[in-house]
């Protein structure tokens, strides 16, 4: 097992998003990631983004990218940046996504175990709402993103299956009325728990994650041609193999803490017809 930990925290994503859009950040958010911010400035020639789409596939670890790099080819070629990122402890979904979208550590946002209370502190979603912008969440029912960000003046699209969620995401892109869309996908996480992180079933879902990310980019290029858009492929935590060749996460170990993120920036002229 590796003991090398990444340095860029997933909690910095919150302020990075709001800085790139040019709105006030959640008040407790840690500083933004300059690499991502500077890439956006370069692509947008100093202008601000007016659309953000974040795809959240669950449990895609950095070691998967390192071991199965060629399987990520489509994501690599579609992206402007690929960055190693660091999750928070414990490395479980509600804790990590609470940090990702609030910019705060677990001791501040208050979720420090596998529990799904409604988050009361400022989040990226609140920042968009306060700025007069429209955020939306698309998630499978009962999963963390569908629970911890409730009770806000925004739209929630909650379905039983990931296929329904992905279909709705494409529909919302076509409608072009939301300034921030967050899409959650649990399929790799589910498969690795049941079959192991490197099982045929899990690697097939990893391939589906990469295909979904690529299809989102292509759909945005077609339907958001009048916008400057930030797109992220942003897993929450990693995973590791346990006894019986099954998968798990939640520990303070590099396999669980280190994840891979991808980012793409599309200028409004790029997709114009």
GROMACS .gro file of C-alpha atoms in nm:
model
  273
    1UNK     CA    1   0.000   0.000   0.000
    2UNK     CA    2   0.116   0.351  -0.079
    3UNK     CA    3   0.160   0.621   0.184
    4UNK     CA    4   0.184   0.908  -0.065
    5UNK     CA    5  -0.102   1.155  -0.030
    6UNK     CA    6  -0.213   1.413  -0.286
    7UNK     CA    7  -0.190   1.781  -0.194
    8UNK     CA    8  -0.493   1.940  -0.362
    9UNK     CA    9  -0.799   1.910  -0.135
   10UNK     CA   10  -1.146   1.838  -0.270
   11UNK     CA   11  -1.276   2.104  -0.029
   12UNK     CA   12  -1.114   2.368  -0.248
   13UNK     CA   13  -1.354   2.286  -0.532
   14UNK     CA   14  -1.632   2.498  -0.381
   15UNK     CA   15  -1.449   2.829  -0.402
   16UNK     CA   16  -1.288   2.729  -0.730
   17UNK     CA   17  -1.633   2.696  -0.889
   18UNK     CA   18  -1.766   3.023  -0.750
   19UNK     CA   19  -1.449   3.214  -0.840
   20UNK     CA   20  -1.464   3.088  -1.198
   21UNK     CA   21  -1.828   3.202  -1.222
   22UNK     CA   22  -1.750   3.529  -1.044
   23UNK     CA   23  -1.990   3.507  -0.750
   24UNK     CA   24  -1.940   3.513  -0.374
   25UNK     CA   25  -1.808   3.189  -0.228
   26UNK     CA   26  -1.947   2.998   0.070
   27UNK     CA   27  -1.818   3.200   0.364
   28UNK     CA   28  -1.622   2.913   0.521
   29UNK     CA   29  -1.472   2.782   0.194
   30UNK     CA   30  -1.101   2.720   0.174
   31UNK     CA   31  -0.899   2.892  -0.104
   32UNK     CA   32  -0.958   2.797  -0.465
   33UNK     CA   33  -0.720   2.587  -0.673
   34UNK     CA   34  -0.509   2.821  -0.883
   35UNK     CA   35  -0.430   2.562  -1.150
   36UNK     CA   36  -0.799   2.515  -1.230
   37UNK     CA   37  -0.877   2.885  -1.200
   38UNK     CA   38  -0.587   2.986  -1.424
   39UNK     CA   39  -0.680   2.730  -1.687
   40UNK     CA   40  -1.032   2.873  -1.697
   41UNK     CA   41  -0.895   3.227  -1.730
   42UNK     CA   42  -0.678   3.119  -2.022
   43UNK     CA   43  -0.957   2.942  -2.210
   44UNK     CA   44  -1.213   3.215  -2.138
   45UNK     CA   45  -0.960   3.494  -2.205
   46UNK     CA   46  -1.016   3.642  -1.861
   47UNK     CA   47  -1.396   3.629  -1.874
   48UNK     CA   48  -1.613   3.439  -1.626
   49UNK     CA   49  -1.800   3.115  -1.685
   50UNK     CA   50  -2.178   3.134  -1.691
   51UNK     CA   51  -2.247   2.759  -1.682
   52UNK     CA   52  -2.106   2.481  -1.461
   53UNK     CA   53  -2.170   2.109  -1.489
   54UNK     CA   54  -2.015   1.879  -1.228
   55UNK     CA   55  -2.034   1.503  -1.277
   56UNK     CA   56  -1.976   1.310  -0.953
   57UNK     CA   57  -1.893   0.944  -1.016
   58UNK     CA   58  -1.853   0.771  -0.680
   59UNK     CA   59  -1.527   0.609  -0.558
   60UNK     CA   60  -1.302   0.657  -0.864
   61UNK     CA   61  -0.960   0.630  -0.704
   62UNK     CA   62  -0.633   0.770  -0.836
   63UNK     CA   63  -0.479   0.423  -0.829
   64UNK     CA   64  -0.740   0.311  -1.082
   65UNK     CA   65  -0.620   0.585  -1.316
   66UNK     CA   66  -0.257   0.487  -1.254
   67UNK     CA   67  -0.315   0.115  -1.310
   68UNK     CA   68  -0.570   0.136  -1.590
   69UNK     CA   69  -0.461   0.458  -1.760
   70UNK     CA   70  -0.560   0.349  -2.110
   71UNK     CA   71  -0.919   0.298  -1.993
   72UNK     CA   72  -0.929   0.671  -1.917
   73UNK     CA   73  -0.819   0.772  -2.266
   74UNK     CA   74  -1.149   0.928  -2.367
   75UNK     CA   75  -1.161   1.140  -2.049
   76UNK     CA   76  -0.798   1.246  -2.093
   77UNK     CA   77  -0.848   1.356  -2.452
   78UNK     CA   78  -1.171   1.541  -2.368
   79UNK     CA   79  -1.020   1.735  -2.077
   80UNK     CA   80  -0.802   2.041  -2.030
   81UNK     CA   81  -0.677   1.923  -1.691
   82UNK     CA   82  -0.638   1.600  -1.499
   83UNK     CA   83  -0.548   1.655  -1.134
   84UNK     CA   84  -0.473   1.427  -0.839
   85UNK     CA   85  -0.700   1.535  -0.553
   86UNK     CA   86  -0.724   1.452  -0.183
   87UNK     CA   87  -1.046   1.347  -0.009
   88UNK     CA   88  -1.131   1.413   0.356
   89UNK     CA   89  -1.161   1.175   0.649
   90UNK     CA   90  -1.354   0.965   0.692
   91UNK     CA   91  -1.354   0.877   0.324
   92UNK     CA   92  -1.725   0.812   0.294
   93UNK     CA   93  -1.965   0.975   0.051
   94UNK     CA   94  -2.168   1.222   0.263
   95UNK     CA   95  -1.859   1.355   0.439
   96UNK     CA   96  -1.665   1.404   0.117
   97UNK     CA   97  -1.945   1.568  -0.081
   98UNK     CA   98  -2.028   1.795   0.211
   99UNK     CA   99  -1.668   1.919   0.198
  100UNK     CA  100  -1.658   1.940  -0.181
  101UNK     CA  101  -1.966   2.163  -0.202
  102UNK     CA  102  -1.924   2.367   0.117
  103UNK     CA  103  -1.547   2.412   0.106
  104UNK     CA  104  -1.530   2.322   0.474
  105UNK     CA  105  -1.369   2.043   0.671
  106UNK     CA  106  -1.592   1.788   0.849
  107UNK     CA  107  -1.543   1.952   1.188
  108UNK     CA  108  -1.696   2.270   1.042
  109UNK     CA  109  -1.975   2.134   0.820
  110UNK     CA  110  -2.075   1.882   1.085
  111UNK     CA  111  -2.093   1.553   0.892
  112UNK     CA  112  -1.819   1.326   1.024
  113UNK     CA  113  -1.960   0.977   0.968
  114UNK     CA  114  -2.174   0.789   0.717
  115UNK     CA  115  -2.483   0.991   0.799
  116UNK     CA  116  -2.701   1.207   0.573
  117UNK     CA  117  -2.836   1.505   0.767
  118UNK     CA  118  -2.933   1.818   0.576
  119UNK     CA  119  -2.633   2.048   0.564
  120UNK     CA  120  -2.705   2.383   0.728
  121UNK     CA  121  -2.394   2.581   0.636
  122UNK     CA  122  -2.334   2.771   0.312
  123UNK     CA  123  -2.268   2.564   0.003
  124UNK     CA  124  -2.203   2.624  -0.365
  125UNK     CA  125  -2.576   2.579  -0.420
  126UNK     CA  126  -2.653   2.860  -0.175
  127UNK     CA  127  -2.394   3.080  -0.344
  128UNK     CA  128  -2.563   3.035  -0.682
  129UNK     CA  129  -2.908   3.098  -0.534
  130UNK     CA  130  -2.791   3.418  -0.357
  131UNK     CA  131  -2.645   3.538  -0.688
  132UNK     CA  132  -2.981   3.496  -0.859
  133UNK     CA  133  -2.865   3.188  -1.051
  134UNK     CA  134  -3.035   2.850  -1.090
  135UNK     CA  135  -2.869   2.532  -0.958
  136UNK     CA  136  -3.005   2.178  -0.994
  137UNK     CA  137  -2.912   1.840  -0.849
  138UNK     CA  138  -2.970   1.510  -1.028
  139UNK     CA  139  -2.920   1.200  -0.814
  140UNK     CA  140  -3.036   0.852  -0.737
  141UNK     CA  141  -3.282   0.831  -0.447
  142UNK     CA  142  -3.144   0.789  -0.097
  143UNK     CA  143  -2.786   0.867  -0.191
  144UNK     CA  144  -2.591   1.141  -0.018
  145UNK     CA  145  -2.625   1.418  -0.276
  146UNK     CA  146  -3.000   1.364  -0.289
  147UNK     CA  147  -3.022   1.408   0.090
  148UNK     CA  148  -2.766   1.645   0.241
  149UNK     CA  149  -2.836   1.948   0.019
  150UNK     CA  150  -3.215   1.949   0.051
  151UNK     CA  151  -3.435   2.238   0.174
  152UNK     CA  152  -3.293   2.495  -0.065
  153UNK     CA  153  -3.475   2.706  -0.322
  154UNK     CA  154  -3.354   2.498  -0.614
  155UNK     CA  155  -3.465   2.204  -0.827
  156UNK     CA  156  -3.399   1.840  -0.738
  157UNK     CA  157  -3.438   1.556  -0.986
  158UNK     CA  158  -3.430   1.231  -0.790
  159UNK     CA  159  -3.470   0.895  -0.964
  160UNK     CA  160  -3.436   0.527  -0.885
  161UNK     CA  161  -3.168   0.449  -1.145
  162UNK     CA  162  -2.855   0.611  -1.283
  163UNK     CA  163  -2.985   0.568  -1.637
  164UNK     CA  164  -3.283   0.787  -1.550
  165UNK     CA  165  -3.048   1.044  -1.395
  166UNK     CA  166  -2.823   1.051  -1.699
  167UNK     CA  167  -3.120   1.089  -1.931
  168UNK     CA  168  -3.249   1.382  -1.725
  169UNK     CA  169  -2.906   1.545  -1.732
  170UNK     CA  170  -2.908   1.543  -2.111
  171UNK     CA  171  -3.260   1.688  -2.109
  172UNK     CA  172  -3.157   1.970  -1.875
  173UNK     CA  173  -2.858   2.052  -2.093
  174UNK     CA  174  -3.094   2.078  -2.390
  175UNK     CA  175  -3.334   2.301  -2.192
  176UNK     CA  176  -3.044   2.535  -2.108
  177UNK     CA  177  -3.206   2.704  -1.809
  178UNK     CA  178  -2.977   2.599  -1.522
  179UNK     CA  179  -2.651   2.773  -1.436
  180UNK     CA  180  -2.518   2.483  -1.227
  181UNK     CA  181  -2.601   2.115  -1.272
  182UNK     CA  182  -2.462   1.847  -1.043
  183UNK     CA  183  -2.506   1.485  -1.154
  184UNK     CA  184  -2.427   1.199  -0.915
  185UNK     CA  185  -2.347   0.844  -1.032
  186UNK     CA  186  -2.310   0.556  -0.780
  187UNK     CA  187  -2.265   0.269  -1.024
  188UNK     CA  188  -1.890   0.212  -0.992
  189UNK     CA  189  -1.911   0.234  -0.613
  190UNK     CA  190  -2.198  -0.015  -0.605
  191UNK     CA  191  -2.018  -0.259  -0.831
  192UNK     CA  192  -1.687  -0.243  -0.647
  193UNK     CA  193  -1.855  -0.305  -0.310
  194UNK     CA  194  -2.033  -0.612  -0.445
  195UNK     CA  195  -1.766  -0.753  -0.673
  196UNK     CA  196  -1.432  -0.587  -0.596
  197UNK     CA  197  -1.263  -0.270  -0.729
  198UNK     CA  198  -1.100  -0.452  -1.021
  199UNK     CA  199  -1.380  -0.692  -1.102
  200UNK     CA  200  -1.520  -0.714  -1.451
  201UNK     CA  201  -1.845  -0.558  -1.332
  202UNK     CA  202  -1.671  -0.266  -1.158
  203UNK     CA  203  -1.439  -0.190  -1.449
  204UNK     CA  204  -1.738  -0.194  -1.683
  205UNK     CA  205  -1.904   0.072  -1.466
  206UNK     CA  206  -1.581   0.272  -1.463
  207UNK     CA  207  -1.592   0.267  -1.843
  208UNK     CA  208  -1.953   0.385  -1.825
  209UNK     CA  209  -1.846   0.675  -1.599
  210UNK     CA  210  -1.587   0.786  -1.852
  211UNK     CA  211  -1.832   0.751  -2.140
  212UNK     CA  212  -2.094   0.954  -1.950
  213UNK     CA  213  -1.846   1.234  -1.883
  214UNK     CA  214  -1.749   1.242  -2.250
  215UNK     CA  215  -2.111   1.241  -2.364
  216UNK     CA  216  -2.189   1.529  -2.128
  217UNK     CA  217  -1.910   1.731  -2.288
  218UNK     CA  218  -2.035   1.660  -2.639
  219UNK     CA  219  -2.394   1.747  -2.543
  220UNK     CA  220  -2.283   2.073  -2.383
  221UNK     CA  221  -2.079   2.168  -2.688
  222UNK     CA  222  -2.393   2.125  -2.897
  223UNK     CA  223  -2.655   2.284  -2.671
  224UNK     CA  224  -2.462   2.540  -2.463
  225UNK     CA  225  -2.282   2.696  -2.755
  226UNK     CA  226  -2.366   3.047  -2.634
  227UNK     CA  227  -2.207   2.992  -2.292
  228UNK     CA  228  -1.867   2.966  -2.127
  229UNK     CA  229  -1.883   2.638  -1.940
  230UNK     CA  230  -1.681   2.462  -1.671
  231UNK     CA  231  -1.724   2.084  -1.665
  232UNK     CA  232  -1.582   1.861  -1.391
  233UNK     CA  233  -1.539   1.487  -1.343
  234UNK     CA  234  -1.513   1.491  -0.964
  235UNK     CA  235  -1.516   1.170  -0.756
  236UNK     CA  236  -1.559   1.196  -0.381
  237UNK     CA  237  -1.312   0.934  -0.252
  238UNK     CA  238  -1.125   0.624  -0.360
  239UNK     CA  239  -1.151   0.258  -0.263
  240UNK     CA  240  -0.952  -0.051  -0.174
  241UNK     CA  241  -0.989  -0.428  -0.180
  242UNK     CA  242  -1.080  -0.615   0.138
  243UNK     CA  243  -1.105  -0.982   0.230
  244UNK     CA  244  -1.304  -1.185  -0.015
  245UNK     CA  245  -1.194  -0.959  -0.304
  246UNK     CA  246  -1.474  -0.715  -0.227
  247UNK     CA  247  -1.432  -0.338  -0.218
  248UNK     CA  248  -1.454  -0.081   0.059
  249UNK     CA  249  -1.347   0.269   0.163
  250UNK     CA  250  -1.352   0.494   0.466
  251UNK     CA  251  -0.993   0.462   0.587
  252UNK     CA  252  -0.706   0.708   0.612
  253UNK     CA  253  -0.501   0.541   0.341
  254UNK     CA  254  -0.384   0.661   0.003
  255UNK     CA  255  -0.609   0.418  -0.185
  256UNK     CA  256  -0.914   0.579  -0.026
  257UNK     CA  257  -0.788   0.937   0.006
  258UNK     CA  258  -0.641   0.992  -0.342
  259UNK     CA  259  -0.878   1.052  -0.635
  260UNK     CA  260  -0.847   1.172  -0.993
  261UNK     CA  261  -1.041   1.475  -1.120
  262UNK     CA  262  -1.075   1.600  -1.478
  263UNK     CA  263  -1.181   1.947  -1.591
  264UNK     CA  264  -1.287   2.085  -1.926
  265UNK     CA  265  -1.355   2.447  -2.018
  266UNK     CA  266  -1.563   2.525  -2.324
  267UNK     CA  267  -1.563   2.878  -2.461
  268UNK     CA  268  -1.892   2.989  -2.608
  269UNK     CA  269  -1.740   3.009  -2.956
  270UNK     CA  270  -1.613   2.649  -2.950
  271UNK     CA  271  -1.945   2.476  -2.997
  272UNK     CA  272  -2.111   2.746  -3.206
  273UNK     CA  273  -2.268   2.636  -3.532
   0.00000   0.00000   0.00000
